[in-house]
Structure formats: structure tokens, C-alpha cells
Coordinates of C-alpha atoms in Angstrom, one line a residue:
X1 CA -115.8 5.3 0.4
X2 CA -116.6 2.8 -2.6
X3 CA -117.9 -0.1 -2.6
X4 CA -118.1 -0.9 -6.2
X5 CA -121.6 -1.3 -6.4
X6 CA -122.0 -0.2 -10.1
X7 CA -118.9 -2.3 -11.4
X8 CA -119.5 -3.0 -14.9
X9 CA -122.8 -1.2 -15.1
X10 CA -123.6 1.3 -17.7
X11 CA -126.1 4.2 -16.9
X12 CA -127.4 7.9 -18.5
X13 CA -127.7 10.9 -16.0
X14 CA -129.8 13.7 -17.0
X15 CA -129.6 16.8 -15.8
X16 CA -126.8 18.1 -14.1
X17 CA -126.3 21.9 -14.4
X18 CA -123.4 22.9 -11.8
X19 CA -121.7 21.0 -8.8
X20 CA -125.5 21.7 -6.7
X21 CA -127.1 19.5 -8.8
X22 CA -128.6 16.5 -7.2
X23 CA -127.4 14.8 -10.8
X24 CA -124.3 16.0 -10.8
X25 CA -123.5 14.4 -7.1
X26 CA -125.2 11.1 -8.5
X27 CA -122.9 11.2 -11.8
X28 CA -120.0 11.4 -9.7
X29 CA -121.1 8.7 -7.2
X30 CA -121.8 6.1 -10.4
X31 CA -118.8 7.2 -11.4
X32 CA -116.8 6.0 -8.0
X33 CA -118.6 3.2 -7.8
X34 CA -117.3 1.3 -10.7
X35 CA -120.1 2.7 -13.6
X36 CA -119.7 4.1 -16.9
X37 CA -121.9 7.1 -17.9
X38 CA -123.6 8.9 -20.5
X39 CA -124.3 12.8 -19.7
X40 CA -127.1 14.5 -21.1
X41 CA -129.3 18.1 -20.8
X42 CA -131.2 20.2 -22.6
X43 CA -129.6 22.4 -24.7
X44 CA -130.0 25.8 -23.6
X45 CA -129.1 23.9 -19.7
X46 CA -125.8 22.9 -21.2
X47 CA -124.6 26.4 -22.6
X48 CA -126.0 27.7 -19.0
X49 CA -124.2 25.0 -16.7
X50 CA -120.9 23.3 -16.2
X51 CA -121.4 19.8 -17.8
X52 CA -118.7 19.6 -19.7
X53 CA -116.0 20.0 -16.0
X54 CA -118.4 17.1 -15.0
X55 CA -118.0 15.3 -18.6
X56 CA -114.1 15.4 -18.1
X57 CA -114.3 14.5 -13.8
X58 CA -116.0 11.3 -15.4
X59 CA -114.9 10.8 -18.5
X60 CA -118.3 10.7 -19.7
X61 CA -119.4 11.4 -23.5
X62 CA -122.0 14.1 -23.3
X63 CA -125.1 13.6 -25.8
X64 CA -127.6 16.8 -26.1
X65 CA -131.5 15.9 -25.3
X66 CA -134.4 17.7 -24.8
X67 CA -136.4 15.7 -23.0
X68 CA -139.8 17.0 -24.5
X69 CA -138.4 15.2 -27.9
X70 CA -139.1 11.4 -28.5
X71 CA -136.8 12.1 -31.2
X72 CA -133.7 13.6 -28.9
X73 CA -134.4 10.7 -26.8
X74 CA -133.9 8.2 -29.0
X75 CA -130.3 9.6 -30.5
X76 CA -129.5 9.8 -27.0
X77 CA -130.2 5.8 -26.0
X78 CA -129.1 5.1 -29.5
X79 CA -125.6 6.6 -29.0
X80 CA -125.6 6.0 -25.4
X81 CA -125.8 1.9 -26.6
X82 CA -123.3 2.7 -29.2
X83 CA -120.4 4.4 -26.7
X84 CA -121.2 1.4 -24.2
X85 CA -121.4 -1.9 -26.4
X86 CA -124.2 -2.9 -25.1
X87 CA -127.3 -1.6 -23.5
X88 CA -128.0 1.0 -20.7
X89 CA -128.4 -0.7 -17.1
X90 CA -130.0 2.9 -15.2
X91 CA -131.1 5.9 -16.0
X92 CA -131.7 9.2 -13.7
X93 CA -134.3 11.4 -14.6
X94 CA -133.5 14.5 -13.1
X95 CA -135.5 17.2 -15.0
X96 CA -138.0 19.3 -13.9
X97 CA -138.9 22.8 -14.8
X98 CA -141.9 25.3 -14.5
X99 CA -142.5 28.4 -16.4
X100 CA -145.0 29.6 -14.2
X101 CA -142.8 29.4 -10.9
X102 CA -139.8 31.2 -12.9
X103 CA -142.3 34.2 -14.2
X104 CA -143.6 34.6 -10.4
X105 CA -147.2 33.4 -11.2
X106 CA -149.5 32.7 -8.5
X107 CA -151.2 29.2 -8.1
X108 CA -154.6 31.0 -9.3
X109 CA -153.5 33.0 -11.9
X110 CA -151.5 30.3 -13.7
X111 CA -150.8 30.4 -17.9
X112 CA -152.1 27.7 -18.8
X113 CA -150.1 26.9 -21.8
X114 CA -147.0 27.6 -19.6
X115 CA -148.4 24.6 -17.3
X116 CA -148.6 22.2 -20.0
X117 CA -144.8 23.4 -20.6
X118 CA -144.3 22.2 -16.8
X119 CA -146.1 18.9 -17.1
X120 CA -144.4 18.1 -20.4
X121 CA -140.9 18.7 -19.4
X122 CA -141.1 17.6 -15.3
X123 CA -143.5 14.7 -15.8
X124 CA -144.1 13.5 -19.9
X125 CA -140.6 13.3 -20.2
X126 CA -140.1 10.6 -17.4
X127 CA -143.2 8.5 -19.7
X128 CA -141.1 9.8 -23.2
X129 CA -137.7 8.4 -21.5
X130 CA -139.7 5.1 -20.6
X131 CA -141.5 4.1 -23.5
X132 CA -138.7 5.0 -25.7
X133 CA -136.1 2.7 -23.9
X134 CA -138.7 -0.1 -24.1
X135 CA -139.5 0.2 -28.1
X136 CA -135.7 0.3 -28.5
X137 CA -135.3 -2.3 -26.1
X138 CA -132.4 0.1 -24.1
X139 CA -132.3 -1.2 -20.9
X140 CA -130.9 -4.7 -19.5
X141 CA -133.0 -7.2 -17.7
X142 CA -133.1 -6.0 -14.0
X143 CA -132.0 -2.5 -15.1
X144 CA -133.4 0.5 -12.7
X145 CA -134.5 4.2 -13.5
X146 CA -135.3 7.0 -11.2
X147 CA -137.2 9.7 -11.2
X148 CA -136.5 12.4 -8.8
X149 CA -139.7 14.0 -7.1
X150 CA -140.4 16.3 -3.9
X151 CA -143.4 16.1 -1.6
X152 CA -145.3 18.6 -2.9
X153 CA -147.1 15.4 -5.1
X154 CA -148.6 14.5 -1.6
X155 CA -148.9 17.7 0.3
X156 CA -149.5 20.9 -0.6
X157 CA -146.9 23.6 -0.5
X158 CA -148.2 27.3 -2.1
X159 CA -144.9 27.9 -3.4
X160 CA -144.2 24.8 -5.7
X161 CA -147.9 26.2 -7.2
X162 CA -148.1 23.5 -10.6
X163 CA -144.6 21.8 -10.2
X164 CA -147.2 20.2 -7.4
X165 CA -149.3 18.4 -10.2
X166 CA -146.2 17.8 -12.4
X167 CA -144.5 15.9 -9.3
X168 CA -148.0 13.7 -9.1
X169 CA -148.1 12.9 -12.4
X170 CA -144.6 11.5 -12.2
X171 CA -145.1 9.5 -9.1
X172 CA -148.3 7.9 -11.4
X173 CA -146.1 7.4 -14.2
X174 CA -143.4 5.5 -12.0
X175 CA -146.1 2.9 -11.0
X176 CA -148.1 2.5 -13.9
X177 CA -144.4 2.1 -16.3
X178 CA -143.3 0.5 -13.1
X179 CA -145.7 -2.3 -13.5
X180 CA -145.8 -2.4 -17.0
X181 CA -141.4 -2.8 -17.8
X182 CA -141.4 -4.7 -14.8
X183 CA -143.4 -7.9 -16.1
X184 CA -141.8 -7.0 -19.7
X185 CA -138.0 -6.8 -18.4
X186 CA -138.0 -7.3 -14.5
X187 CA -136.6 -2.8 -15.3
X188 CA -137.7 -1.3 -11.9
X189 CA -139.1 2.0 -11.5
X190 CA -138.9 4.4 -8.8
X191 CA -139.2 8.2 -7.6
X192 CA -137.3 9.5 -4.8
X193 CA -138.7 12.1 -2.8
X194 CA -135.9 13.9 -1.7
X195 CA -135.4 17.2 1.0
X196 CA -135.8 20.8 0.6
X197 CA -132.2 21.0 -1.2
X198 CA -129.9 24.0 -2.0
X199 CA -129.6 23.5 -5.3
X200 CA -130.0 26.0 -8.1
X201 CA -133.6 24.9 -9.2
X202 CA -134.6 24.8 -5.3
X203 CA -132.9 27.9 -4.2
X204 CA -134.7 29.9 -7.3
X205 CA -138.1 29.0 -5.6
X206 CA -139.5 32.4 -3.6
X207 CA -139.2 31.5 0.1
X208 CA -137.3 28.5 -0.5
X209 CA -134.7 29.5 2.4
X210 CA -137.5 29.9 5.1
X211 CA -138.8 26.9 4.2
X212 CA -135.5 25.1 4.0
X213 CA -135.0 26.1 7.5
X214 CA -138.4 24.7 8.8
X215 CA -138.1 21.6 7.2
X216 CA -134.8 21.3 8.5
X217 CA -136.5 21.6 12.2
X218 CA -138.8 19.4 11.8
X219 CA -136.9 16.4 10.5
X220 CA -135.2 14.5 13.3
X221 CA -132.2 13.6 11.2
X222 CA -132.5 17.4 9.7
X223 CA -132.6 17.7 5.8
X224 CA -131.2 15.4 3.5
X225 CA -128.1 16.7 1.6
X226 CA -127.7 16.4 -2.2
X227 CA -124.5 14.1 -1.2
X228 CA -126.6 12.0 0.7
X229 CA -129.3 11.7 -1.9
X230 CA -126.9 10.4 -4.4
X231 CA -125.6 8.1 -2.2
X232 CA -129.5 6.4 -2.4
X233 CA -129.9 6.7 -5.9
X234 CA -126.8 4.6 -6.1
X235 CA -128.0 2.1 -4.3
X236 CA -131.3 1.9 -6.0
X237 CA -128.8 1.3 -9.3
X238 CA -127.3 -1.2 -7.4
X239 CA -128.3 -5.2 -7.5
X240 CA -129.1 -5.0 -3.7
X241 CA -132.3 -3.0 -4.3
X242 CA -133.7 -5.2 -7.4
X243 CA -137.1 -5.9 -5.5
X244 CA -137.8 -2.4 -5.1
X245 CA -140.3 -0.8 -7.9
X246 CA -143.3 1.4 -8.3
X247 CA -142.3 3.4 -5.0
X248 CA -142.1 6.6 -3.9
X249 CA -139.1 6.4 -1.6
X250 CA -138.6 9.6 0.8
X251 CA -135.3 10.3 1.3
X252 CA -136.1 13.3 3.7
X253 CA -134.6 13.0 7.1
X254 CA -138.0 11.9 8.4
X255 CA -139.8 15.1 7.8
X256 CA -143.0 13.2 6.1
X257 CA -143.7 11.3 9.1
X258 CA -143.2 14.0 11.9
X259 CA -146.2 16.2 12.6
X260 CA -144.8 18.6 14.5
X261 CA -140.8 18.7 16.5
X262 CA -140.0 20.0 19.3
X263 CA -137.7 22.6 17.9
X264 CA -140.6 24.4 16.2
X265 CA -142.9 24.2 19.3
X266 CA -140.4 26.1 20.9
X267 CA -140.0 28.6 18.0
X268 CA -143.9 29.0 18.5
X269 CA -143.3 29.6 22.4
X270 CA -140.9 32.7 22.2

């Protein structure tokens, strides 16, 4: 159901791949609710995925970014401003990437240029999008942008070895830029810490379906879908969340709160 909370809005989505993409479910959700979009992905992501089915589903232009580049991220606000008329009202930052985790590197045996790879494109690139829509003065009084994280940034998983630090970084950048566009341009800033979710990035992660299953035991509402996360992002789009900034928002079923569930003390039992 819509509720036309983006009507007239304009907004950039970054980073949907294929229909498991948390992006791709929030494109389509902007999209139903009343919004006008700009697509954009690396590259090499776009000649992998299906963005251009998505493109034509919203009859979105699709501009090319790597999100590493100050440059690429300017031509993409600048042509994103020129497609709307005017200037961008949210932006999702949906990237995240590490070469370590990919190559099957242990936490302590990490390459370290290969982790400056992971902080630049998961974390510097939420800062790059930031400060680059506030020099070009992109985004609309009251305008949001969100950063999607995972709880790693808080607790330690051994699997998510150095997306862990990329994740905190982040989360830092959200409430330092947070602050900072707030007082320039009342723009909030958020993360959203969302479930253990099936999506290509997630699934790709060694033992992601054990720990899918766990987390999904210990939540009380179980894990959040990707549906379900776009449904929140939405909303922090929306004009009914414009008090919200510099937080770290888990969307996760109640798994960060819960210690342990009943459902895994009986697993322990048998």
C-alpha cells in the first residue's frame, strides 16, 4: 500500500545489483510512494547486475559512479539536479565492499592495502557523497541521506573480519556530517542497521546461512526482510521523520536487545 509519502520528492539510490538488493527494494518503494529517482553503481556492479530492468520498473535515468571518485560523484549530483530541475531531497548509500572478505582472508592475516580498499569504498564514500553534496549545495533544506550499516560496528562477528571497522567508521561519519549539514541545512543523517539479509553481498559471506538462522532465533519478531527494511528507509525520506539525525537506527527484529531466546536455549538442551 502507498501512502504517498515521497510525493514530489526527488532522491539518488546507490547500489542496487539484482531484485535482493536492499536498494533495489528501496528504489522501488520511492518509486510507489510518489518520488522520482536517479540510479547509480559502480561500473563494473552495473555490467554485473540488473539495473537497467530496475531503471525501466522506475523510469529512472541511470548515471554511472564510483563511489571512491569525488569526481564521479559530482557528475552524478550534477546530472541528477539537471534530470530533476531542482535539487536532490535523499540519497541512499548502499555500498559496501571488502576485498579481504571476497579473497577468504582471515581477520589476522588481512592485506592491508586491500583494507584501505574496504574502508574507502564501505565507509569514505558515505563522507565523499556528503561533503560533495554540501560544496555543490545538492540537497534541499530538510533533505535526508542514509547509510546502510549492520551490527558488526558494535559487536563483533569473526566473519564480517574488516567490513567490522568500515561499518564503525560509517556510523562516525553519520554523526559527525550529521551534526555538521544539520546546522548548515537542517539535511539529516542516519545509518540503519539492518538484519542478517539474503542478499547477494550477505549470502557471499562464509557461514552467512548459519548465522542467518541464529539470528533469526534470537529476534523475537525474527529477521528483518529486505522488504521491510525499505519500507523504513522510506520513511526516514519521508517529512514524518525530520527530527531524526546522527542515529544508528536498528532495524533488526529485536535481535540487539535480546541476550539470549528461548528458541536457542532449547537448541542448547537437545
Amino acid at each position: 500500500m502507498a501512502y504517498g509519502l515521497l510525493k514530489g520528492k526527488t532522491g539518488i539510490i546507490s547500489g542496487a545489483l539484482n531484485e535482493k538488493s536492499i536498494a533495489w527494494k528501496v528504489a522501488l518503494r520511492a518509486k510507489e510512494e510518489g518520488a522520482k529517482i536517479v540510479l547509480t553503481n559502480a561500473p563494473i556492479a552495473m555490467r554485473m547486475g540488473e539495473i537497467n530492468k530496475l531503471a525501466e520498473i522506475c523510469e529512472a535515468p541511470i548515471i554511472a559512479a564510483d563511489a571512491t571518485s569525488v569526481e564521479d560523484i559530482e557528475n552524478l549530483y550534477i546530472k541528477s539536479m539537471e534530470s530533476f530541475g531542482g535539487k536532490v531531497d535523499f540519497v541512499l548509500h548502499s555500498i559496501g565492499m571488502s576485498p579481504n572478505i571476497r579473497k577468504g582472508k582471515a581477520y589476522g592475516d588481512l592485506n592491508y592495502d586491500w583494507f584501505l580498499k574496504s574502508v574507502d569504498i564501505s565507509a569514505l564514500s558515505f563522507h565523499k557523497f556528503l561533503q560533495t553534496a554540501e560544496k555543490l549545495d545538492a540537497i534541499n533544506e530538510w533533505g535526508s541521506v542514509v547509510g546502510l550499516s549492520y551490527m558488526a560496528a558494535q559487536r563483533t562477528f569473526p566473519f564480517y573480519t574488516d567490513m567490522a571497522e568500515a561499518k564503525a567508521m560509517l556510523e562516525s561519519i553519520a554523526r559527525s556530517y550529521g551534526y555538521r549539514y544539520g546546522k548548515l541545512k537542517k539535511v539529516r543523517v542516519n545509518t540503519v542497521s539492518q538484519s542478517p539479509t539474503e542478499t547477494s553481498a550477505g549470502s557471499g559471506i562464509g557461514g552467512f546461512d548459519k548465522f542467518f538462522d541464529f539470528a533469526d532465533k534470537i529476534a523475537p519478531l525474527g529477521n528483518a526482510s529486505a522488504d521491510s527494511c525499505a519500507d523504513y528507509v522510506v520513511t526516514l525520506f519521508s517529512d514524518l521523520t525530520r527530527m531524526v539525525t546522527m542515529q544508528n537506527l536498528f532495524h533488526d527484529g529485536g535481535f540487539v536487545n535480546t541476550g539470549i531466546s528461548e528458541d536457542v536455549m532449547a537448541l542448547m538442551e537437545k
